[in-house]
XYZ file of C-alpha atoms in Angstrom:
121
model
C 0.000 0.000 0.000
C 1.121 3.538 -0.752
C 0.010 6.657 1.095
C 0.365 9.982 -0.668
C 0.459 13.419 0.935
C 0.427 16.553 -1.185
C 1.781 19.908 -0.046
C 2.821 23.231 -1.489
C -0.538 24.638 -2.478
C -1.605 28.141 -1.632
C -2.684 31.514 -2.936
C -0.641 33.142 -5.675
C -1.150 35.978 -8.122
C -1.529 35.345 -11.806
C 1.872 34.938 -13.402
C 3.349 33.514 -10.233
C 4.742 30.080 -9.447
C 4.170 27.262 -7.018
C 5.801 23.885 -6.543
C 3.626 21.045 -5.362
C 5.132 18.040 -3.631
C 3.709 14.563 -3.232
C 5.386 12.548 -0.499
C 4.840 8.803 -0.634
C 5.141 6.264 2.120
C 6.625 2.856 1.634
C 9.813 1.546 0.114
C 8.388 0.809 -3.322
C 7.832 4.373 -4.524
C 10.357 3.932 -7.308
C 8.227 1.185 -8.835
C 5.163 3.438 -9.174
C 4.414 5.779 -12.005
C 2.861 9.012 -10.804
C 0.290 11.493 -11.954
C -1.155 14.865 -11.049
C -4.812 15.729 -11.466
C -6.918 18.713 -10.545
C -10.535 19.471 -9.853
C -12.046 22.926 -9.950
C -15.371 23.723 -8.253
C -18.282 22.407 -10.273
C -16.014 20.617 -12.721
C -14.845 17.076 -13.221
C -11.395 15.994 -12.209
C -8.939 16.400 -15.056
C -5.515 15.058 -15.899
C -2.624 17.481 -15.522
C 0.610 15.538 -15.863
C 2.223 12.133 -15.381
C 5.698 10.682 -15.012
C 6.876 7.109 -15.364
C 8.548 5.180 -12.553
C 12.005 5.960 -13.962
C 11.217 9.535 -14.908
C 11.974 8.692 -18.489
C 8.497 9.415 -19.801
C 6.349 12.430 -19.034
C 2.945 13.582 -20.197
C 1.144 16.897 -19.955
C -2.313 18.207 -20.610
C -2.332 20.755 -23.424
C -3.562 23.410 -21.013
C -0.379 23.241 -18.913
C 2.231 22.274 -21.480
C 5.155 24.679 -21.399
C 4.152 26.052 -17.989
C 4.187 23.021 -15.685
C 7.001 20.528 -15.150
C 6.638 17.172 -13.447
C 9.587 15.467 -11.805
C 10.401 12.915 -9.164
C 13.135 12.067 -6.705
C 12.977 8.367 -5.944
C 15.575 8.709 -3.192
C 13.189 11.056 -1.377
C 9.997 9.174 -2.268
C 8.608 12.409 -3.648
C 7.059 13.632 -6.860
C 6.844 17.297 -7.787
C 4.823 19.587 -9.983
C 6.486 22.899 -10.743
C 3.839 25.350 -11.889
C 4.923 28.578 -13.568
C 3.002 31.373 -15.270
C -0.067 30.452 -13.290
C -3.459 31.579 -14.524
C -6.752 32.018 -12.655
C -8.090 29.005 -14.552
C -5.449 26.858 -12.846
C -7.349 27.319 -9.592
C -8.333 23.870 -8.309
C -7.619 21.185 -5.786
C -4.584 19.292 -7.019
C -4.234 15.583 -6.378
C -1.320 13.260 -6.876
C -1.806 9.611 -7.696
C 0.330 6.499 -7.946
C 0.003 3.716 -10.480
C 1.343 0.185 -10.609
C -0.803 -0.841 -13.516
C -0.055 -1.284 -17.212
C -2.942 1.058 -17.984
C -1.013 4.080 -16.635
C -1.234 7.009 -17.372
C -4.973 6.423 -17.579
C -5.546 4.462 -14.342
C -4.176 4.859 -10.832
C -4.175 2.730 -7.704
C -3.678 5.305 -4.945
C -4.667 8.924 -4.448
C -3.657 11.711 -2.109
C -6.040 13.984 -0.235
C -5.354 17.026 -2.392
C -3.927 20.495 -1.923
C -5.689 23.739 -2.837
C -4.173 26.061 -5.420
C -5.800 29.456 -5.854
C -4.613 31.908 -8.494
C -5.890 35.455 -8.186
C -6.219 37.774 -11.173
């Protein structure tokens, strides 16, 4: 079992930056591929970004491509989402997720509790 805890959310002005962290418990973090999702009020959860277990493959939603960067540090059992040039439409609760399934990046086995990101205009 993997437990995920997100941190790093907060309030930032448009154009600003935040770095989200996702700390994972357990000694098998390096075998999990990871993903970031977000859910804005009244909207469905949407995919943001994903990174393979080795870090060798990354994926981004078109809406964040060129502004967000996903990374991981397997020695620290942590995944990151660097968010630059933030826009008000990036406002949402951000969730990290872990996958040990061949259907990644579409399916995930474990989810964190989320961290709020609010971008003011």
